[in-house]
mmCIF file of C-alpha atoms and ligand atoms in Angstrom:
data_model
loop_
_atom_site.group_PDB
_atom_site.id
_atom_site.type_symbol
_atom_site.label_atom_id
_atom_site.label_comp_id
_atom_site.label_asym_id
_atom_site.label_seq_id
_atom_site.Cartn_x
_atom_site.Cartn_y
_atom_site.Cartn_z
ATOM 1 C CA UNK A 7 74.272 52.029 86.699
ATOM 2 C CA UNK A 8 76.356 52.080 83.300
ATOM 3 C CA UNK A 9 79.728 53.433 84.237
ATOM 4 C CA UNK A 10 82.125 55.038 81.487
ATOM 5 C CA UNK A 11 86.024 55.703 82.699
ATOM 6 C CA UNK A 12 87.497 58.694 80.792
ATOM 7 C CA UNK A 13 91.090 59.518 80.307
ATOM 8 C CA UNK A 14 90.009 63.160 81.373
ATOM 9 C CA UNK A 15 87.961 65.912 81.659
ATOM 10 C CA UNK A 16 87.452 66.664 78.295
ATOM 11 C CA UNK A 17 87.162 63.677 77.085
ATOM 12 C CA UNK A 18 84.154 63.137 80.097
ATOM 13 C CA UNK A 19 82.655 66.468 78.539
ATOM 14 C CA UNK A 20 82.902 65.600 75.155
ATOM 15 C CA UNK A 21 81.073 62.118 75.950
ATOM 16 C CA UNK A 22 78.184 63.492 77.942
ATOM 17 C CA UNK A 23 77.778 66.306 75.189
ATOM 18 C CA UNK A 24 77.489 63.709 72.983
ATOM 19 C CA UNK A 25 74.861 61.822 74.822
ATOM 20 C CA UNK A 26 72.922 65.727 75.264
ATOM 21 C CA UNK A 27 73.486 65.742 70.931
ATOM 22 C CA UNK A 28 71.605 62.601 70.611
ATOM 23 C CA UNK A 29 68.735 63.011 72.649
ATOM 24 C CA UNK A 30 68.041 66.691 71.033
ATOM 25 C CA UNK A 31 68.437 64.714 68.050
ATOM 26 C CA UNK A 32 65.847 61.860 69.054
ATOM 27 C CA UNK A 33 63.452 64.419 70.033
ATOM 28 C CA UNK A 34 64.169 68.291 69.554
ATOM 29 C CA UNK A 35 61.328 69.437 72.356
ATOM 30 C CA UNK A 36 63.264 67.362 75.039
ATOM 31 C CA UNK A 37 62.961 68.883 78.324
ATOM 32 C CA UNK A 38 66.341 68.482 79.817
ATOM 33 C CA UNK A 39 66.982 68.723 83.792
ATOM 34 C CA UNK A 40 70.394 70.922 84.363
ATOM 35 C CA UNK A 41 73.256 71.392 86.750
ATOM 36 C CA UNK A 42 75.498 74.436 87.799
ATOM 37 C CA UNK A 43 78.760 74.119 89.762
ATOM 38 C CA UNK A 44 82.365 73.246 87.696
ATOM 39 C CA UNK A 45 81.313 70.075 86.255
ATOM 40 C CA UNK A 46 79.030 70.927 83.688
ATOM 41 C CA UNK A 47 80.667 73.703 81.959
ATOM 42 C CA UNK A 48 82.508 71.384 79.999
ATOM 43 C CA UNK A 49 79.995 70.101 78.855
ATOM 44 C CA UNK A 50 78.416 73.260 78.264
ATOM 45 C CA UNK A 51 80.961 74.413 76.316
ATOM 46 C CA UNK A 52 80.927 71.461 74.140
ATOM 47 C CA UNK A 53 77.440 72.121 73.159
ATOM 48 C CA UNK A 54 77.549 75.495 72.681
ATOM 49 C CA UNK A 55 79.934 74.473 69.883
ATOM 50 C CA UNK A 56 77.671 71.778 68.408
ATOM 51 C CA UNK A 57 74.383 74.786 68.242
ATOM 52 C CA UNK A 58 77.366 77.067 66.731
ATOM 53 C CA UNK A 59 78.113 74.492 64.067
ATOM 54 C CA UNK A 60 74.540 73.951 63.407
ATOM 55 C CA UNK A 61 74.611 69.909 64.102
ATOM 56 C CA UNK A 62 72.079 70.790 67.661
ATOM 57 C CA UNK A 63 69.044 72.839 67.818
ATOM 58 C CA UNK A 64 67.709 74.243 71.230
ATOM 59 C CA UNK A 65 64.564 76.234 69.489
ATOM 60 C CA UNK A 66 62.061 73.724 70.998
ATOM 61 C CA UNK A 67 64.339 72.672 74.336
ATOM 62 C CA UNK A 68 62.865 73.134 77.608
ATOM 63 C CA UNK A 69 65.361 73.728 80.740
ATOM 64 C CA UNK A 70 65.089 72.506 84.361
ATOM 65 C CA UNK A 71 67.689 73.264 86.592
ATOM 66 C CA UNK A 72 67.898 71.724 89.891
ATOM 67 C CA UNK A 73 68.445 74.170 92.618
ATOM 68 C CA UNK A 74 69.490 77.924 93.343
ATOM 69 C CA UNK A 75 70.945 79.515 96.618
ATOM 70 C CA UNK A 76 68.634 80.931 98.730
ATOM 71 C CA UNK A 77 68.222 84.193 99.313
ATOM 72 C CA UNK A 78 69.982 85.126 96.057
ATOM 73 C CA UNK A 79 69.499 87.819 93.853
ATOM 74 C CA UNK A 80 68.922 87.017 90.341
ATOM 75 C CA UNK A 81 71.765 89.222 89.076
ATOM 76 C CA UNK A 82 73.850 88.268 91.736
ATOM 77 C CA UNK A 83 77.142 87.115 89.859
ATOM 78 C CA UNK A 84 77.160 83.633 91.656
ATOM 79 C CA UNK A 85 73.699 83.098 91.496
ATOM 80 C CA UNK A 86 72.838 79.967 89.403
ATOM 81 C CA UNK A 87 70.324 81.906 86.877
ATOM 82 C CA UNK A 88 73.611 84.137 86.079
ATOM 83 C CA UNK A 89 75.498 81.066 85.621
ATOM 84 C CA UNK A 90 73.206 79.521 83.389
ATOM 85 C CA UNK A 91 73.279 82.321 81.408
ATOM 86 C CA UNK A 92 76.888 82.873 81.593
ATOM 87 C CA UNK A 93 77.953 79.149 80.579
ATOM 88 C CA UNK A 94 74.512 78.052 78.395
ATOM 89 C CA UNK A 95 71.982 80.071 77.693
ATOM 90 C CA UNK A 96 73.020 83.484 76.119
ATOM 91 C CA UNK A 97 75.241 81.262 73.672
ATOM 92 C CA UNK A 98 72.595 79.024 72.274
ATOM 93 C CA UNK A 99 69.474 79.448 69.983
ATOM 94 C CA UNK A 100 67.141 78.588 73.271
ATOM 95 C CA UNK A 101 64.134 81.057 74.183
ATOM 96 C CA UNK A 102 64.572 82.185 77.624
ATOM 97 C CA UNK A 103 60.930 81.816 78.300
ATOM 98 C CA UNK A 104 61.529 78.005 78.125
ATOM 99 C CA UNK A 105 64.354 77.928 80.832
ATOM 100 C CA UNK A 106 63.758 77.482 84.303
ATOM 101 C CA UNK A 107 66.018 78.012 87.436
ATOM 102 C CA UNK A 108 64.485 78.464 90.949
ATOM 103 C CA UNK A 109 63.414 82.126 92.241
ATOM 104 C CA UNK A 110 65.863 82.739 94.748
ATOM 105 C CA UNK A 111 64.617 86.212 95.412
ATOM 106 C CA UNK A 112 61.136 85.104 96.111
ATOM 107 C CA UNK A 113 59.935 86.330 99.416
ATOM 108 C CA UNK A 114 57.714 83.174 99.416
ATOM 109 C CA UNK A 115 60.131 79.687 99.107
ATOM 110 C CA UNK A 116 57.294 77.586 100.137
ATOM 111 C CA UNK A 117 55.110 78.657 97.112
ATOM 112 C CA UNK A 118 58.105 78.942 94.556
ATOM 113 C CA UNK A 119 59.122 75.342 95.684
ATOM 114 C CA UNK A 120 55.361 74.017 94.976
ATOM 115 C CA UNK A 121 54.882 76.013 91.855
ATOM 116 C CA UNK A 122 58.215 74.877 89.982
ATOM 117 C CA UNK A 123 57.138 71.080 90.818
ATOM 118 C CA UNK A 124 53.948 71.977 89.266
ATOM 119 C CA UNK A 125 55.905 73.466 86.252
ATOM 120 C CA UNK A 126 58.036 70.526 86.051
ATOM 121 C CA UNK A 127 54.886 68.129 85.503
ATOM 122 C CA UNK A 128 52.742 70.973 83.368
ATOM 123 C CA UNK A 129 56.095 70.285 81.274
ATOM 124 C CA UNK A 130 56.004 67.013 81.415
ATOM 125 C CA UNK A 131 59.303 65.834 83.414
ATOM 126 C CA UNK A 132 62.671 65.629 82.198
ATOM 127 C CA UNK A 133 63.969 63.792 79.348
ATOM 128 C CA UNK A 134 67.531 63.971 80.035
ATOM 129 C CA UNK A 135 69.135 64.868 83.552
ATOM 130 C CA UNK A 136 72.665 66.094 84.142
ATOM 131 C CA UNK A 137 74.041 65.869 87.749
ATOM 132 C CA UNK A 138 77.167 67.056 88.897
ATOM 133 C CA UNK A 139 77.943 65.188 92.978
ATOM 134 C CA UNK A 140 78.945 66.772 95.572
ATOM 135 C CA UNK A 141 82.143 65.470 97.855
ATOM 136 C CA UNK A 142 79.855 64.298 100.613
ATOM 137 C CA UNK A 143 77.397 62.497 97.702
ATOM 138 C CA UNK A 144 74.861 64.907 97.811
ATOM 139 C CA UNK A 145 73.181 65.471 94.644
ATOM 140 C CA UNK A 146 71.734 68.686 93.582
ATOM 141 C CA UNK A 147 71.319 70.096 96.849
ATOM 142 C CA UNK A 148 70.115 66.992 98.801
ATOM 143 C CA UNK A 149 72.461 66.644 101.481
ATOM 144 C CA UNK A 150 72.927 63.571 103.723
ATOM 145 C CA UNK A 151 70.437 63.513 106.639
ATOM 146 C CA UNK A 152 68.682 60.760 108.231
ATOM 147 C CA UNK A 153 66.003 61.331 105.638
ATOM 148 C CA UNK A 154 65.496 62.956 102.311
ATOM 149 C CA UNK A 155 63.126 64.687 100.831
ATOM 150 C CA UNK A 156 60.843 63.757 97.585
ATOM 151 C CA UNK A 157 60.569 67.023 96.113
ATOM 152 C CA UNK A 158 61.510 70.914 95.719
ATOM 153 C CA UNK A 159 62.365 72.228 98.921
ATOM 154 C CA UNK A 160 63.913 74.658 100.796
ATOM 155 C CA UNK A 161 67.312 73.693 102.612
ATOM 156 C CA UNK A 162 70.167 74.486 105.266
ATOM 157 C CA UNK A 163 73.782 73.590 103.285
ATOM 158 C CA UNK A 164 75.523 71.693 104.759
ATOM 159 C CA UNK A 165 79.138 73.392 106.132
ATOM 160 C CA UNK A 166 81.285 70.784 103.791
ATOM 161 C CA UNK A 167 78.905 72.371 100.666
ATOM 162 C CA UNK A 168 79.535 76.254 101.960
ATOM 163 C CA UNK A 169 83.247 75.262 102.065
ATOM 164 C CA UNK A 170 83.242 73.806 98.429
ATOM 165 C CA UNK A 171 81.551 76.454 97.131
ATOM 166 C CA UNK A 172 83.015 79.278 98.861
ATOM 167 C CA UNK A 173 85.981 79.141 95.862
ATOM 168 C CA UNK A 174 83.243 80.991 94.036
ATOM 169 C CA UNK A 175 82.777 84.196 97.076
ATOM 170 C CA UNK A 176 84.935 86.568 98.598
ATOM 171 C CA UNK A 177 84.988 83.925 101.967
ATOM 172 C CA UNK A 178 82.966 80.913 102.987
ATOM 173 C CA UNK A 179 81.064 84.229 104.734
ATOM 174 C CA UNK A 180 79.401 85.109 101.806
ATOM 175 C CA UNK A 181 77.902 81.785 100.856
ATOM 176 C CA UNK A 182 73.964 81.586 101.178
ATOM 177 C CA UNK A 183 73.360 79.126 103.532
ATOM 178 C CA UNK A 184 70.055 77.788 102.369
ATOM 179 C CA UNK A 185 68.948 76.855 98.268
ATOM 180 C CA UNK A 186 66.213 75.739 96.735
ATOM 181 C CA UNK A 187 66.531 72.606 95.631
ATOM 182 C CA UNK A 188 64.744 69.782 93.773
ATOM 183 C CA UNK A 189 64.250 66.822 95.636
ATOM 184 C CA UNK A 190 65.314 62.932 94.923
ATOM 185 C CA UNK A 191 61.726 62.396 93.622
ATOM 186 C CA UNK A 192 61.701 64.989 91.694
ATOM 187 C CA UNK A 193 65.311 64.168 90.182
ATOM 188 C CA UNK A 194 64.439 60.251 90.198
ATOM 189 C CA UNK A 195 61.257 60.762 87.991
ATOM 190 C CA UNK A 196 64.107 61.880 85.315
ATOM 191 C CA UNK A 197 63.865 59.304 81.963
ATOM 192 C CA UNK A 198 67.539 58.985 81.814
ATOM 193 C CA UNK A 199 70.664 60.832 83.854
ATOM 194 C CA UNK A 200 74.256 61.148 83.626
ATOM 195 C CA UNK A 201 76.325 61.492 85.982
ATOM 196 C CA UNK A 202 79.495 63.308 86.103
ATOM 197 C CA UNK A 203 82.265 63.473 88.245
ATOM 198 C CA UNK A 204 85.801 64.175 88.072
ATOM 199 C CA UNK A 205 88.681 64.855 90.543
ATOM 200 C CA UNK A 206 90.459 62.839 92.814
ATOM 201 C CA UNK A 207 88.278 64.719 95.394
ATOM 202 C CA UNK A 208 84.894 63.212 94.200
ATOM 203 C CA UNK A 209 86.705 59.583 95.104
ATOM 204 C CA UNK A 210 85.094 58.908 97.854
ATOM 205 C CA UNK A 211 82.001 60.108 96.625
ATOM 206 C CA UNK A 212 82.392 57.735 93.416
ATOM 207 C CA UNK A 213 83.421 54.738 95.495
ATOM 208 C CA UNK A 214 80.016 54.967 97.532
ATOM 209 C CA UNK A 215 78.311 54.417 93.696
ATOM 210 C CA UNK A 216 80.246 51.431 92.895
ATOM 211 C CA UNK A 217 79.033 49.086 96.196
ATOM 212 C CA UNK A 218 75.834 47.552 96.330
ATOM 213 C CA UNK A 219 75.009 49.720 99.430
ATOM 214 C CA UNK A 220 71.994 52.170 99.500
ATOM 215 C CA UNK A 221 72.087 54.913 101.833
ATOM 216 C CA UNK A 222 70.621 58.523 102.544
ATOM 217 C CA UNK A 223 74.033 59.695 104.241
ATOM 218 C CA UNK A 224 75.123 59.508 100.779
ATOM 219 C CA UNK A 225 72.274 60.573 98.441
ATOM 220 C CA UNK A 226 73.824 59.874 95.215
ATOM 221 C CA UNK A 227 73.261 55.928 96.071
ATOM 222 C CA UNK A 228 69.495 56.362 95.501
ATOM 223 C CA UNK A 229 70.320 56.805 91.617
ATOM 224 C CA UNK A 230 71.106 52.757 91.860
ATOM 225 C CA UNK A 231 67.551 52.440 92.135
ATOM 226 C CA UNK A 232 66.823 54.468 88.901
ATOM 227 C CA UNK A 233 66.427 52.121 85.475
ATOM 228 C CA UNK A 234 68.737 54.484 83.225
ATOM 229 C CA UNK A 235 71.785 56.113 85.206
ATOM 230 C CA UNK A 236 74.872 56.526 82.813
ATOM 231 C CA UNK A 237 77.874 57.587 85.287
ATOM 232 C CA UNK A 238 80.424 59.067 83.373
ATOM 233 C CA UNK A 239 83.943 59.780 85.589
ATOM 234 C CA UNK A 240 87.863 60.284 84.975
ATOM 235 C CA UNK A 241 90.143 57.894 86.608
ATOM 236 C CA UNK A 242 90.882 60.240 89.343
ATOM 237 C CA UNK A 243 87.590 60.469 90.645
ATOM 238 C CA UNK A 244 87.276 56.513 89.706
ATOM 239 C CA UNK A 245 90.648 56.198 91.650
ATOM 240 C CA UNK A 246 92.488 54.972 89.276
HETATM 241 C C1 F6R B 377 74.658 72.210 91.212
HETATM 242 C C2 F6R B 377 74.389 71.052 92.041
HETATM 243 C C3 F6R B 377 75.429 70.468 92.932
HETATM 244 C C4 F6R B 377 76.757 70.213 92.203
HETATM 245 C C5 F6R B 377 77.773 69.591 93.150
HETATM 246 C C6 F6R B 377 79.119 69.423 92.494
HETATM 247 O O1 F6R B 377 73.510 72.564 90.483
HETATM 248 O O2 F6R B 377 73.302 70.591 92.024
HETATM 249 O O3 F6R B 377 74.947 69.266 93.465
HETATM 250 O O4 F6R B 377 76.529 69.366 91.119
HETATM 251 O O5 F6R B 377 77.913 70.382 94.292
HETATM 252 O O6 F6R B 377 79.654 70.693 92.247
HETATM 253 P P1 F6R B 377 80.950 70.868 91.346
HETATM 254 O O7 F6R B 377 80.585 70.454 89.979
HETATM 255 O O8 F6R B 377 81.255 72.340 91.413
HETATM 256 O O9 F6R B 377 82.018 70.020 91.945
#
């Protein structure tokens, strides 16, 4: 795993932007795997800036992203297709038909969970993979457990992820307790991720990367045993 130290946030967002720039400019029909949550949006931001100035084109851009609570309503303000839309999509030159997020209004989680893997591979798999961590490791929304599972799935959150996200609700209440989810295969088969994580409160998430250890209890540490893993922090969340 590559790790970069940034002075900041922004400079982490501008960096990983950068790295989004270059592989739309490598291949323009990438299909890239994306995150919701607080760490992204700078990154977001940065790139809806780039499309503005005309140096990125998302015409030909396929989106992934990785999970979505469940049961959600699509127009629900926290759900993660209304994010997407809020932070990314309705501010770049992307066709909608080309992004996908996880039905969380499905009555059927089983079949949506099968049919977006099958998407996934009709597509191709992702290019480019952006992960955000969670403060107990998980990634997307794998959470530890004794074991893991390979791909899309439905799961129970765990109450340290309901209490992390519940700055987004009216109370930790109101926080779906279940989301779709891809799983590690699915997020493994990924050419090339970054990483991102900033905070002093990702720390001890960041120091589990950093030893040699492998472990399912923290399901980041699986990316060690992925060929292209750029982790790109600030020196809080590096500890420094
Ligand atoms: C979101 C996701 C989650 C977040 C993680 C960190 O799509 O998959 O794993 O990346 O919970 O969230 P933030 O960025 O809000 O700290």
């Amino acid at each position: 795993m590559k790790v970069i130290i940034c002075e900041n946030y922004e400079e982490m967002s501008a960096k990983a932007a950068d790295i989004f720039a270059a592989q739309l400019t490598l291949k323009p029909d990438s299909i890239l795997g994306l995150a919701t949550g607080s760490t992204p949006v700078g990154m977001y931001k940065n790139l809806i800036k780039m499309n503005e100035a005309g140096k990125i084109d998302f015409s030909a851009v396929k989106t992934f992203n990785l999970d979505e609570y469940y049961p959600i309503k699509r127009d629900n303000s926290q759900s993660y297709f209304t994010f997407m839309n809020e932070n990314l999509f309705s501010h770049i030159n992307i066709d909608m038909a080309n992004t996908h997020v996880p039905n969380g209004e499905t009555d059927d989680a089983e079949a949506e969970c099968k049919e977006y893997e099958k998407k996934l591979a009709a597509a191709g798999g992702v290019d480019l993979q952006v992960l955000g961590i969670g403060q107990n490791g998980h990634i997307a929304f794998n959470e530890p457990d004794d074991a893991l599972f390979s791909y899309t799935h439905v799961t129970d959150l765990t109450e340290s992820t309901i209490n992390a996200n519940a700055r987004f609700f009216d109370s930790a209440d109101d926080v779906p307790t279940q989301a779709i989810t891809m799983g590690m295969a699915s997020i493994m088969s990924a050419k090339k991720i970054v990483l991102l994580a900033n905070g002093a409160n990702k720390k001890d998430a960041v120091k589990e990367l950093l030893n040699d250890k492998i472990t399912t209890s923290v399901p980041a540490t699986l990316l060690k045993l992925h060929p292209d893993v750029v982790l790109i922090c600030d020196k809080d969340a590096y500890g420094i």
